[in-house]
XYZ file of N, CA and C in Angstrom:
390
model
N 0.854 -0.948 0.076
C 0.165 0.033 0.036
C 0.947 1.309 -0.088
N 0.659 2.413 -1.109
C 1.390 3.471 -0.903
C 0.659 4.458 -0.108
N 1.437 5.309 0.386
C 1.101 6.504 1.150
C 0.820 7.345 0.102
N -0.677 8.198 0.538
C -0.800 9.347 -0.200
C -0.215 10.474 -0.306
N -0.172 10.869 -1.441
C 0.780 12.067 -1.826
C -0.154 13.536 -1.589
N 0.078 14.074 -0.668
C -0.695 15.424 -0.335
C -0.256 16.272 -1.901
N -1.698 17.235 -1.817
C -1.615 18.327 -2.815
C -0.376 19.113 -2.623
N 0.292 19.236 -3.226
C 1.652 20.399 -2.981
C 1.701 21.135 -4.297
N 2.124 22.580 -4.005
C 2.193 23.498 -5.113
C 3.321 22.909 -6.106
N 3.616 23.372 -7.296
C 4.737 22.778 -8.092
C 6.173 23.296 -7.212
N 6.156 24.639 -6.642
C 7.345 24.904 -5.911
C 7.500 24.096 -4.576
N 6.684 23.602 -4.155
C 6.974 22.545 -2.963
C 6.998 21.497 -3.311
N 6.585 20.919 -4.641
C 6.833 19.543 -5.009
C 8.233 19.806 -5.647
N 8.962 20.689 -6.101
C 10.502 20.629 -6.691
C 11.297 20.810 -5.241
N 10.892 21.510 -4.336
C 11.472 21.327 -2.811
C 11.526 20.200 -2.634
N 10.355 19.754 -2.489
C 10.608 18.345 -1.326
C 11.365 17.036 -2.599
N 11.242 17.193 -3.896
C 12.049 16.505 -4.574
C 13.475 16.860 -4.444
N 13.774 17.683 -4.481
C 15.335 18.270 -4.380
C 15.859 17.729 -2.801
N 14.953 17.829 -1.779
C 15.368 17.254 -0.410
C 15.378 15.976 -0.549
N 14.366 14.939 -1.549
C 14.725 13.781 -1.380
C 15.833 13.190 -1.976
N 16.374 14.116 -3.228
C 17.522 13.638 -3.989
C 18.661 13.838 -3.177
N 18.691 14.717 -2.365
C 20.019 15.250 -1.395
C 19.787 14.148 -0.544
N 18.955 13.668 0.192
C 18.843 12.680 1.206
C 19.507 11.006 0.405
N 18.709 10.985 -0.873
C 19.334 9.829 -1.112
C 20.826 9.845 -1.657
N 21.122 11.062 -2.177
C 22.604 11.056 -2.441
C 23.678 11.004 -1.351
N 23.062 11.503 -0.485
C 24.055 11.132 1.005
C 24.119 9.992 1.341
N 22.796 9.297 1.529
C 23.103 7.804 1.578
C 23.985 6.873 0.825
N 23.895 7.318 -0.710
C 24.955 6.476 -1.397
C 26.121 6.789 -1.391
N 26.456 8.199 -1.158
C 28.011 8.492 -0.926
C 28.554 7.710 0.321
N 27.656 7.773 1.303
C 28.177 6.744 2.531
C 28.180 5.433 2.070
N 27.588 5.012 1.464
C 27.727 3.278 1.075
C 28.964 3.478 0.309
N 29.203 4.232 -0.699
C 30.411 4.048 -1.682
C 31.749 4.466 -0.619
N 31.729 5.489 0.280
C 32.761 5.500 1.076
C 33.331 4.539 1.773
N 32.180 3.530 2.138
C 32.769 2.424 3.381
C 33.477 1.239 2.058
N 32.399 1.080 0.853
C 32.982 0.139 -0.022
C 34.399 0.431 -0.482
N 34.541 1.720 -0.785
C 35.685 2.163 -1.048
C 36.860 2.324 -0.488
N 36.729 2.648 0.746
C 37.434 2.743 1.927
C 38.239 4.183 1.571
N 37.240 5.072 0.900
C 37.755 6.478 0.613
C 36.575 7.440 0.590
N 37.109 8.799 1.018
C 35.982 9.643 1.019
C 35.462 9.933 -0.211
N 34.019 9.651 -0.483
C 33.059 10.136 -1.457
C 32.024 11.139 -1.489
N 31.862 12.219 -2.248
C 30.829 13.030 -1.913
C 30.117 13.117 -3.271
N 28.947 13.184 -3.556
C 28.070 13.209 -4.656
C 27.178 14.585 -4.302
N 27.024 15.132 -5.327
C 26.305 16.314 -5.480
C 25.253 16.630 -6.341
N 24.023 17.244 -5.884
C 22.840 17.191 -6.872
C 23.272 18.323 -7.935
N 22.915 18.224 -8.937
C 23.141 18.918 -10.291
C 21.745 19.254 -10.641
N 21.333 20.400 -10.330
C 19.779 20.988 -10.766
C 20.214 21.844 -12.364
N 19.203 21.420 -13.444
C 18.015 21.051 -13.088
C 18.016 19.646 -13.165
N 17.108 18.775 -12.737
C 17.125 17.267 -12.687
C 16.717 17.185 -14.061
N 17.166 15.910 -14.867
C 16.739 15.719 -16.096
C 15.164 15.478 -16.323
N 14.450 16.142 -16.958
C 12.986 15.737 -17.155
C 12.682 14.762 -17.827
N 13.376 14.093 -18.733
C 12.946 12.969 -19.712
C 14.238 12.225 -20.331
N 13.967 11.396 -20.871
C 14.854 10.217 -21.807
C 15.717 11.014 -22.728
N 15.131 11.848 -23.176
C 15.796 12.458 -24.208
C 16.953 13.441 -24.014
N 16.537 14.078 -22.708
C 17.430 15.004 -22.296
C 18.609 14.037 -21.530
N 18.484 13.117 -21.297
C 19.777 12.110 -20.911
C 20.585 11.399 -22.115
N 20.026 11.525 -23.052
C 20.465 10.876 -24.240
C 21.617 12.102 -24.657
N 21.035 13.081 -24.594
C 22.016 14.507 -24.559
C 22.999 14.433 -23.810
N 22.856 14.234 -22.403
C 23.791 14.764 -21.302
C 24.711 13.553 -20.921
N 24.191 12.312 -21.117
C 25.124 11.359 -20.574
C 25.674 10.220 -21.989
N 26.951 10.230 -22.408
C 27.068 9.407 -23.336
C 26.754 7.795 -23.430
N 26.213 7.398 -24.317
C 26.013 5.866 -24.303
C 27.456 5.316 -24.689
N 27.383 3.866 -24.296
C 26.533 3.179 -23.706
C 26.843 3.244 -22.179
N 25.578 2.623 -21.460
C 25.425 2.959 -20.135
C 25.086 1.518 -19.342
N 25.166 1.913 -18.100
C 24.513 0.748 -17.286
C 23.716 1.272 -16.560
N 22.353 0.614 -16.464
C 21.374 1.271 -15.816
C 20.919 0.370 -14.731
N 20.704 0.644 -13.427
C 19.878 -0.210 -12.386
C 18.776 0.736 -11.939
N 17.627 -0.165 -11.668
C 16.514 0.815 -11.556
C 15.862 -0.040 -9.945
N 15.210 1.123 -9.285
C 14.971 0.635 -7.804
C 13.459 1.263 -8.094
N 12.599 0.436 -7.336
C 11.109 1.078 -7.053
C 10.815 1.016 -5.418
N 10.451 2.080 -5.417
C 10.311 2.671 -3.981
C 8.589 2.687 -4.030
N 8.075 2.068 -2.950
C 6.420 1.802 -2.363
C 5.983 3.029 -1.681
N 7.004 3.801 -1.083
C 6.428 4.431 0.179
C 7.173 5.999 0.189
N 6.568 6.924 0.433
C 7.266 8.321 0.610
C 6.960 9.103 -1.087
N 8.285 9.141 -1.750
C 8.073 9.432 -3.305
C 8.049 8.251 -4.013
N 7.028 7.497 -4.167
C 7.054 6.262 -4.791
C 7.313 6.344 -6.108
N 7.915 5.272 -6.894
C 8.051 5.213 -8.133
C 9.380 4.623 -8.356
N 9.606 4.381 -9.709
C 10.925 3.998 -10.474
C 12.031 5.000 -10.085
N 13.340 4.688 -9.797
C 14.363 5.632 -9.689
C 15.597 4.811 -10.410
N 16.087 5.603 -11.389
C 17.149 4.875 -12.046
C 18.749 5.261 -11.714
N 19.500 4.669 -11.775
C 21.091 4.903 -11.419
C 21.408 4.522 -12.843
N 21.991 5.657 -13.705
C 22.609 5.504 -14.744
C 24.222 5.771 -14.701
N 24.917 5.117 -15.217
C 26.345 5.164 -14.951
C 26.924 4.887 -16.611
N 27.560 5.926 -17.138
C 28.194 5.721 -18.126
C 29.198 4.363 -18.088
N 29.360 3.753 -19.233
C 30.094 2.301 -19.206
C 31.346 2.464 -18.328
N 32.388 3.483 -18.890
C 33.410 3.610 -18.539
C 33.522 4.013 -16.812
N 32.492 4.995 -16.468
C 32.465 5.371 -15.153
C 32.141 3.849 -14.338
N 31.093 3.109 -14.546
C 30.640 2.074 -14.271
C 31.982 0.872 -14.001
N 32.556 0.842 -15.079
C 33.642 -0.158 -15.087
C 34.709 0.411 -13.937
N 35.047 1.511 -13.842
C 36.075 1.848 -12.818
C 35.692 1.887 -11.773
N 34.496 2.260 -11.437
C 33.774 1.935 -10.051
C 33.815 0.434 -9.670
N 33.512 -0.453 -10.591
C 33.464 -1.977 -10.109
C 34.906 -2.291 -10.046
N 35.896 -1.522 -10.737
C 37.328 -2.186 -10.483
C 37.902 -1.777 -9.225
N 37.338 -0.561 -8.854
C 37.651 -0.063 -7.383
C 37.108 -0.811 -6.396
N 35.978 -1.524 -6.580
C 35.103 -1.946 -5.595
C 35.748 -3.327 -5.450
N 36.280 -3.971 -6.649
C 37.076 -5.574 -6.823
C 38.579 -5.237 -6.489
N 38.988 -3.907 -5.935
C 40.455 -3.611 -5.582
C 41.348 -3.975 -6.967
N 40.924 -4.044 -8.306
C 41.684 -4.120 -9.374
C 42.597 -2.654 -9.387
N 43.697 -3.075 -10.004
C 44.880 -1.897 -10.381
C 44.812 -1.592 -11.639
N 45.224 -0.389 -12.231
C 45.373 -0.044 -13.477
C 44.258 -0.151 -14.221
N 44.183 0.272 -15.651
C 43.149 0.745 -16.393
C 42.885 -0.475 -17.486
N 42.867 -1.852 -17.200
C 42.838 -2.957 -18.036
C 41.563 -2.693 -19.176
N 42.047 -2.968 -20.446
C 40.841 -2.449 -21.238
C 40.119 -3.724 -21.755
N 40.172 -4.795 -21.338
C 39.491 -5.802 -21.552
C 37.813 -5.734 -21.548
N 37.123 -4.795 -20.898
C 35.930 -4.741 -21.070
C 35.429 -5.072 -19.785
N 33.878 -4.947 -19.667
C 33.370 -5.488 -18.664
C 33.143 -7.051 -18.496
N 33.293 -7.651 -17.112
C 33.135 -9.176 -16.966
C 32.153 -9.318 -16.016
N 31.853 -10.605 -16.009
C 30.706 -11.042 -15.222
C 30.868 -10.638 -13.542
N 32.427 -10.568 -13.110
C 32.785 -10.303 -11.915
C 32.428 -8.600 -11.648
N 32.757 -7.770 -12.806
C 32.496 -6.396 -12.573
C 30.904 -6.352 -12.821
N 30.347 -7.240 -13.389
C 28.704 -6.612 -13.253
C 28.311 -7.123 -11.894
N 28.774 -8.086 -11.041
C 28.401 -8.557 -9.901
C 28.620 -7.176 -9.064
N 29.994 -6.750 -8.828
C 30.371 -5.549 -8.344
C 29.203 -4.714 -8.330
N 29.078 -4.526 -9.570
C 28.179 -3.184 -9.703
C 27.100 -3.407 -9.094
N 26.293 -4.690 -9.188
C 25.123 -4.741 -8.554
C 25.100 -4.698 -6.920
N 26.249 -5.421 -6.711
C 26.556 -5.355 -5.048
C 26.572 -3.784 -4.440
N 27.405 -3.107 -5.302
C 27.410 -1.711 -4.984
C 25.929 -1.029 -5.177
N 25.445 -0.971 -6.053
C 23.978 -0.346 -6.000
C 23.280 -0.718 -4.990
N 23.121 -2.215 -4.670
C 22.377 -2.708 -3.350
C 22.691 -2.107 -2.370
N 24.098 -1.711 -1.851
C 24.512 -1.216 -0.785
C 24.180 0.288 -0.895
N 24.208 0.916 -1.933
C 23.847 2.397 -2.061
C 22.541 2.440 -1.703
N 21.505 1.583 -2.378
C 20.077 1.861 -2.262
C 19.650 1.186 -0.678
N 20.493 0.490 -0.079
C 20.116 0.129 1.410
C 20.313 1.547 2.450
N 21.936 1.998 2.176
C 22.259 3.096 2.788
C 21.197 4.327 2.643
N 20.931 4.335 1.213
C 20.119 5.676 1.035
C 18.355 5.446 1.595
N 18.135 4.104 1.922
C 17.186 4.084 2.233
C 16.877 4.378 3.857
N 18.094 4.209 4.659
C 18.132 4.667 5.955
C 18.265 6.059 5.929
N 18.652 6.768 4.931
C 18.899 8.387 5.112
C 17.476 8.934 4.526
N 16.771 8.229 3.820
C 15.422 8.660 3.573
C 14.424 8.558 4.970
N 14.529 7.632 5.484
C 13.893 7.230 6.647
C 14.024 8.438 7.821
N 15.321 8.980 7.676
C 15.435 10.313 8.444
C 14.965 11.396 8.377
């Protein structure tokens, strides 16, 4: 069962969305800091992309996309989109690999990315509860 969304003005809705995104990023950064054993900061860049067309113009393909669905609060699908090279770099860091091997993405890298996103979402959920 989802929580009813109150009728908000467009300005209040935008402010709530921004606060939500900030809390989400705070949780994600905390998880990445732990995983990578180094300080990680994430910043919200406004305006948020309104649709897929803007994404195609902003983030170079190919991508790794992970989708999360929240059923409470600001319910709906939330996409984590990483340019392929960034995803590969993060996976290598999670796995403790050195250097910039150009062999491409392996199943180990995909598993590391899944685990990374799972931990980010878990941490973000805790941040959002606050």
